[in-house]
Structures are given as structure tokens and as C-alpha cells.
PDB file of C-alpha atoms in Angstrom:
ATOM      1  CA  MET A   1       0.000   0.000   0.000  1.00  0.00           C
ATOM      2  CA  ARG A   2       1.093   3.530  -0.631  1.00  0.00           C
ATOM      3  CA  ALA A   3      -0.127   6.572   1.200  1.00  0.00           C
ATOM      4  CA  VAL A   4       0.434  10.263   0.792  1.00  0.00           C
ATOM      5  CA  VAL A   5      -0.340  11.748   4.212  1.00  0.00           C
ATOM      6  CA  GLN A   6      -0.882  15.490   4.386  1.00  0.00           C
ATOM      7  CA  ARG A   7      -1.406  17.577   7.488  1.00  0.00           C
ATOM      8  CA  VAL A   8      -4.287  19.892   6.635  1.00  0.00           C
ATOM      9  CA  THR A   9      -6.253  22.740   8.166  1.00  0.00           C
ATOM     10  CA  HIS A  10      -9.248  21.475   6.147  1.00  0.00           C
ATOM     11  CA  ALA A  11     -10.003  19.085   3.301  1.00  0.00           C
ATOM     12  CA  SER A  12     -13.047  17.959   1.342  1.00  0.00           C
ATOM     13  CA  VAL A  13     -14.227  15.670  -1.435  1.00  0.00           C
ATOM     14  CA  THR A  14     -16.836  16.718  -3.979  1.00  0.00           C
ATOM     15  CA  ILE A  15     -18.438  14.294  -6.443  1.00  0.00           C
ATOM     16  CA  GLU A  16     -20.593  15.521  -9.329  1.00  0.00           C
ATOM     17  CA  GLY A  17     -20.885  18.938  -7.725  1.00  0.00           C
ATOM     18  CA  LYS A  18     -22.056  17.585  -4.343  1.00  0.00           C
ATOM     19  CA  LEU A  19     -20.008  17.661  -1.168  1.00  0.00           C
ATOM     20  CA  LYS A  20     -19.331  14.052  -0.112  1.00  0.00           C
ATOM     21  CA  SER A  21     -17.030  14.568   2.895  1.00  0.00           C
ATOM     22  CA  ALA A  22     -15.212  17.341   4.704  1.00  0.00           C
ATOM     23  CA  ILE A  23     -12.907  17.659   7.690  1.00  0.00           C
ATOM     24  CA  ASP A  24     -11.351  20.405   9.718  1.00  0.00           C
ATOM     25  CA  ALA A  25      -7.754  20.115  10.981  1.00  0.00           C
ATOM     26  CA  GLY A  26      -6.218  16.673  10.661  1.00  0.00           C
ATOM     27  CA  LEU A  27      -4.937  14.371   7.938  1.00  0.00           C
ATOM     28  CA  LEU A  28      -5.841  13.923   4.293  1.00  0.00           C
ATOM     29  CA  ILE A  29      -4.653  10.468   3.268  1.00  0.00           C
ATOM     30  CA  LEU A  30      -4.450   9.493  -0.393  1.00  0.00           C
ATOM     31  CA  LEU A  31      -4.358   5.676  -0.393  1.00  0.00           C
ATOM     32  CA  GLY A  32      -3.264   3.324  -3.162  1.00  0.00           C
ATOM     33  CA  VAL A  33      -3.615  -0.440  -3.006  1.00  0.00           C
ATOM     34  CA  CYS A  34      -1.220  -2.742  -4.864  1.00  0.00           C
ATOM     35  CA  GLU A  35      -2.053  -6.159  -6.299  1.00  0.00           C
ATOM     36  CA  ASP A  36      -0.067  -8.017  -3.601  1.00  0.00           C
ATOM     37  CA  ASP A  37      -1.222  -6.016  -0.557  1.00  0.00           C
ATOM     38  CA  ASN A  38      -2.897  -7.820   2.330  1.00  0.00           C
ATOM     39  CA  GLU A  39      -4.215  -7.390   5.879  1.00  0.00           C
ATOM     40  CA  GLU A  40      -0.678  -7.111   7.263  1.00  0.00           C
ATOM     41  CA  ASP A  41      -0.109  -4.037   5.077  1.00  0.00           C
ATOM     42  CA  VAL A  42      -3.399  -2.522   6.261  1.00  0.00           C
ATOM     43  CA  GLU A  43      -2.523  -3.079   9.923  1.00  0.00           C
ATOM     44  CA  TRP A  44       1.002  -1.656   9.621  1.00  0.00           C
ATOM     45  CA  LEU A  45      -0.069   1.422   7.647  1.00  0.00           C
ATOM     46  CA  ALA A  46      -3.055   2.228   9.880  1.00  0.00           C
ATOM     47  CA  LYS A  47      -0.919   1.993  13.039  1.00  0.00           C
ATOM     48  CA  LYS A  48       1.896   4.027  11.499  1.00  0.00           C
ATOM     49  CA  THR A  49      -0.483   6.720  10.260  1.00  0.00           C
ATOM     50  CA  ALA A  50      -2.285   7.039  13.594  1.00  0.00           C
ATOM     51  CA  ALA A  51       1.019   7.319  15.475  1.00  0.00           C
ATOM     52  CA  LEU A  52       2.800   9.624  13.005  1.00  0.00           C
ATOM     53  CA  ARG A  53       4.007  12.619  15.015  1.00  0.00           C
ATOM     54  CA  ILE A  54       3.562  15.473  12.549  1.00  0.00           C
ATOM     55  CA  PHE A  55       1.506  17.896  14.630  1.00  0.00           C
ATOM     56  CA  ASP A  56       3.152  20.661  16.642  1.00  0.00           C
ATOM     57  CA  ASP A  57       3.480  20.555  20.410  1.00  0.00           C
ATOM     58  CA  GLU A  58       3.462  23.653  22.644  1.00  0.00           C
ATOM     59  CA  ASN A  59       7.044  24.422  21.523  1.00  0.00           C
ATOM     60  CA  GLY A  60       6.248  24.311  17.808  1.00  0.00           C
ATOM     61  CA  VAL A  61       7.996  20.939  17.379  1.00  0.00           C
ATOM     62  CA  MET A  62       6.313  18.169  15.377  1.00  0.00           C
ATOM     63  CA  ASN A  63       5.874  15.845  18.327  1.00  0.00           C
ATOM     64  CA  ARG A  64       2.163  14.972  18.410  1.00  0.00           C
ATOM     65  CA  SER A  65       0.054  12.459  16.519  1.00  0.00           C
ATOM     66  CA  ILE A  66      -3.466  12.844  15.156  1.00  0.00           C
ATOM     67  CA  VAL A  67      -4.627  10.999  18.280  1.00  0.00           C
ATOM     68  CA  ASP A  68      -2.799  13.447  20.565  1.00  0.00           C
ATOM     69  CA  VAL A  69      -4.386  16.493  18.938  1.00  0.00           C
ATOM     70  CA  GLY A  70      -7.852  14.997  18.378  1.00  0.00           C
ATOM     71  CA  GLY A  71      -7.537  15.573  14.637  1.00  0.00           C
ATOM     72  CA  ASN A  72      -9.811  14.367  11.874  1.00  0.00           C
ATOM     73  CA  ALA A  73      -9.021  12.087   8.940  1.00  0.00           C
ATOM     74  CA  LEU A  74     -10.189  11.938   5.344  1.00  0.00           C
ATOM     75  CA  VAL A  75      -9.099   8.911   3.292  1.00  0.00           C
ATOM     76  CA  VAL A  76      -9.336   9.037  -0.497  1.00  0.00           C
ATOM     77  CA  SER A  77      -8.604   6.034  -2.718  1.00  0.00           C
ATOM     78  CA  GLN A  78      -6.051   6.807  -5.390  1.00  0.00           C
ATOM     79  CA  PHE A  79      -4.887   4.029  -7.700  1.00  0.00           C
ATOM     80  CA  THR A  80      -2.653   6.507  -9.560  1.00  0.00           C
ATOM     81  CA  LEU A  81      -0.137   6.236  -6.705  1.00  0.00           C
ATOM     82  CA  PHE A  82       0.969   3.038  -8.463  1.00  0.00           C
ATOM     83  CA  ALA A  83       1.646   4.710 -11.805  1.00  0.00           C
ATOM     84  CA  SER A  84       4.410   3.166 -13.861  1.00  0.00           C
ATOM     85  CA  TYR A  85       6.147   5.875 -15.875  1.00  0.00           C
ATOM     86  CA  LYS A  86       9.402   4.194 -16.937  1.00  0.00           C
ATOM     87  CA  LYS A  87       8.310   3.512 -20.531  1.00  0.00           C
ATOM     88  CA  GLY A  88       7.108   6.446 -22.577  1.00  0.00           C
ATOM     89  CA  ASN A  89       5.132   9.382 -21.277  1.00  0.00           C
ATOM     90  CA  ARG A  90       1.731   7.824 -20.684  1.00  0.00           C
ATOM     91  CA  PRO A  91       1.593   6.179 -17.239  1.00  0.00           C
ATOM     92  CA  SER A  92       0.136   2.735 -16.757  1.00  0.00           C
ATOM     93  CA  TRP A  93      -1.369   1.349 -13.589  1.00  0.00           C
ATOM     94  CA  PHE A  94      -0.828  -2.396 -13.963  1.00  0.00           C
ATOM     95  CA  LYS A  95       0.477  -2.651 -10.363  1.00  0.00           C
ATOM     96  CA  ALA A  96      -2.690  -1.177  -8.860  1.00  0.00           C
ATOM     97  CA  ALA A  97      -5.020  -3.804  -7.389  1.00  0.00           C
ATOM     98  CA  LYS A  98      -8.298  -4.711  -9.034  1.00  0.00           C
ATOM     99  CA  HIS A  99     -11.528  -3.684  -7.271  1.00  0.00           C
ATOM    100  CA  GLU A 100     -12.082  -7.093  -5.671  1.00  0.00           C
ATOM    101  CA  ILE A 101      -8.781  -6.686  -3.785  1.00  0.00           C
ATOM    102  CA  SER A 102      -8.565  -2.934  -3.323  1.00  0.00           C
ATOM    103  CA  VAL A 103     -12.086  -2.140  -2.103  1.00  0.00           C
ATOM    104  CA  PRO A 104     -12.023  -4.468   0.945  1.00  0.00           C
ATOM    105  CA  LEU A 105      -8.479  -3.370   1.876  1.00  0.00           C
ATOM    106  CA  TYR A 106      -9.385   0.310   1.501  1.00  0.00           C
ATOM    107  CA  GLU A 107     -12.481  -0.147   3.661  1.00  0.00           C
ATOM    108  CA  ASP A 108     -10.496  -2.131   6.237  1.00  0.00           C
ATOM    109  CA  PHE A 109      -7.842   0.608   6.385  1.00  0.00           C
ATOM    110  CA  CYS A 110     -10.539   3.225   7.028  1.00  0.00           C
ATOM    111  CA  ALA A 111     -12.143   1.091   9.750  1.00  0.00           C
ATOM    112  CA  ARG A 112      -8.825   0.368  11.481  1.00  0.00           C
ATOM    113  CA  LEU A 113      -7.739   3.996  11.335  1.00  0.00           C
ATOM    114  CA  SER A 114     -11.118   5.061  12.733  1.00  0.00           C
ATOM    115  CA  HIS A 115     -10.681   2.659  15.635  1.00  0.00           C
ATOM    116  CA  LEU A 116      -7.114   3.841  16.304  1.00  0.00           C
ATOM    117  CA  ILE A 117      -7.923   7.556  16.300  1.00  0.00           C
ATOM    118  CA  GLY A 118     -11.194   7.118  18.154  1.00  0.00           C
ATOM    119  CA  LYS A 119     -13.412   8.933  15.684  1.00  0.00           C
ATOM    120  CA  ASN A 120     -15.151   8.475  12.377  1.00  0.00           C
ATOM    121  CA  VAL A 121     -12.920   8.609   9.302  1.00  0.00           C
ATOM    122  CA  GLU A 122     -14.392  10.487   6.363  1.00  0.00           C
ATOM    123  CA  THR A 123     -13.955   9.006   2.885  1.00  0.00           C
ATOM    124  CA  GLY A 124     -14.191   9.669  -0.777  1.00  0.00           C
ATOM    125  CA  GLU A 125     -16.070   7.259  -3.018  1.00  0.00           C
ATOM    126  CA  PHE A 126     -14.095   4.364  -4.400  1.00  0.00           C
ATOM    127  CA  GLY A 127     -13.809   4.536  -8.192  1.00  0.00           C
ATOM    128  CA  ALA A 128     -15.591   7.887  -8.518  1.00  0.00           C
ATOM    129  CA  MET A 129     -14.247  10.976 -10.251  1.00  0.00           C
ATOM    130  CA  MET A 130     -13.598  13.214  -7.263  1.00  0.00           C
ATOM    131  CA  GLN A 131     -12.475  16.768  -6.695  1.00  0.00           C
ATOM    132  CA  VAL A 132     -10.283  16.877  -3.605  1.00  0.00           C
ATOM    133  CA  GLU A 133      -9.715  20.245  -1.998  1.00  0.00           C
ATOM    134  CA  LEU A 134      -7.258  20.838   0.824  1.00  0.00           C
ATOM    135  CA  LEU A 135      -5.183  23.412   2.585  1.00  0.00           C
ATOM    136  CA  ASN A 136      -1.882  21.736   3.411  1.00  0.00           C
ATOM    137  CA  ASP A 137      -0.654  22.932   6.799  1.00  0.00           C
ATOM    138  CA  GLY A 138       3.101  23.514   6.952  1.00  0.00           C
ATOM    139  CA  PRO A 139       3.254  22.201   4.291  1.00  0.00           C
ATOM    140  CA  VAL A 140       3.655  18.729   5.764  1.00  0.00           C
ATOM    141  CA  THR A 141       3.442  15.797   3.348  1.00  0.00           C
ATOM    142  CA  ILE A 142       4.705  12.292   4.136  1.00  0.00           C
ATOM    143  CA  CYS A 143       4.865   9.435   1.620  1.00  0.00           C
ATOM    144  CA  MET A 144       4.681   5.901   3.020  1.00  0.00           C
ATOM    145  CA  ASP A 145       4.891   2.508   1.353  1.00  0.00           C
ATOM    146  CA  THR A 146       4.294  -0.783   3.135  1.00  0.00           C
ATOM    147  CA  LYS A 147       6.888  -2.438   0.901  1.00  0.00           C
ATOM    148  CA  ASN A 148       9.514  -0.055   2.280  1.00  0.00           C
ATOM    149  CA  LYS A 149       9.096  -0.291   6.066  1.00  0.00           C
ATOM    150  CA  GLU A 150      12.678   0.318   7.039  1.00  0.00           C
TER     151      GLU A 150
END
């Protein structure tokens, strides 16, 4: 799994002109699922995301997690995180998981993250054409990949 985790002051997802989800301060997580991902990847990434200390403490040092600050989370599926761009200029997404693999893992990630942070996780809509709006705070953007845990 790959995730682009952004600390935001607010974020939202709009589909066909209608607001689907919105959060105030917290994390916007763009999540890609690979063909060989499994429950172990979900568990590792959810725990790592919930514990990621990228929020400022009283001294202005990134030393607090989303749990510590009571932040919100918005998770948006994004198969394009597995773009292959080595050949030519048109990316391909052959490494991205098919729906029958990616949908359950995406939903499981959202449920596990919700449990870990102690609040509802907002989502996009899997497979939909979405407009994602955010105000990156910092900016702070962290890229994580479960195949590169070290």
C-alpha cells in the first residue's frame, strides 16, 4: 500500500458537484492499493499513520500524533499512486489492485484507522471521479509505502 499523508487545516471531497465529505484540521490520506497487498499491510499502515508525530506541540515541534491532537481524517482512494512511468510518457497502472482486492483493503484501512484515532474517518467514493480540496498545513506531506518499512 502507498499513502500520501498530508497535514491539513481542512479538506473535502466533492463528487458531481455535491459535497461528499469534509474535515477540519487533521490528515488527508491518499491511499493506493497494490495487487499483492494484504491485511498485514493494512494493519502496519493504519498503526503508522495514527502514530505519526507530525503535529506541533506547545514548543512548535512536530511531536504529536493525530490521536494526541484529536484531529480528523479523510481517506481518499487513489490508484494513480501506483503509476508506472518508466516507458514512454503515458503512465500505466498495472500494479494497482483490481476492485475485488482494493475495495475491501481500503475499507479495512478506514475502519482500522477510525478505531485507532477514536473517531469516524471520512472518505471519498471508491472509483468515482472526485475533486479533492485541501489546505496543506506547513506544508507537511509524508509518503509511506508498506513495501519499504525500514
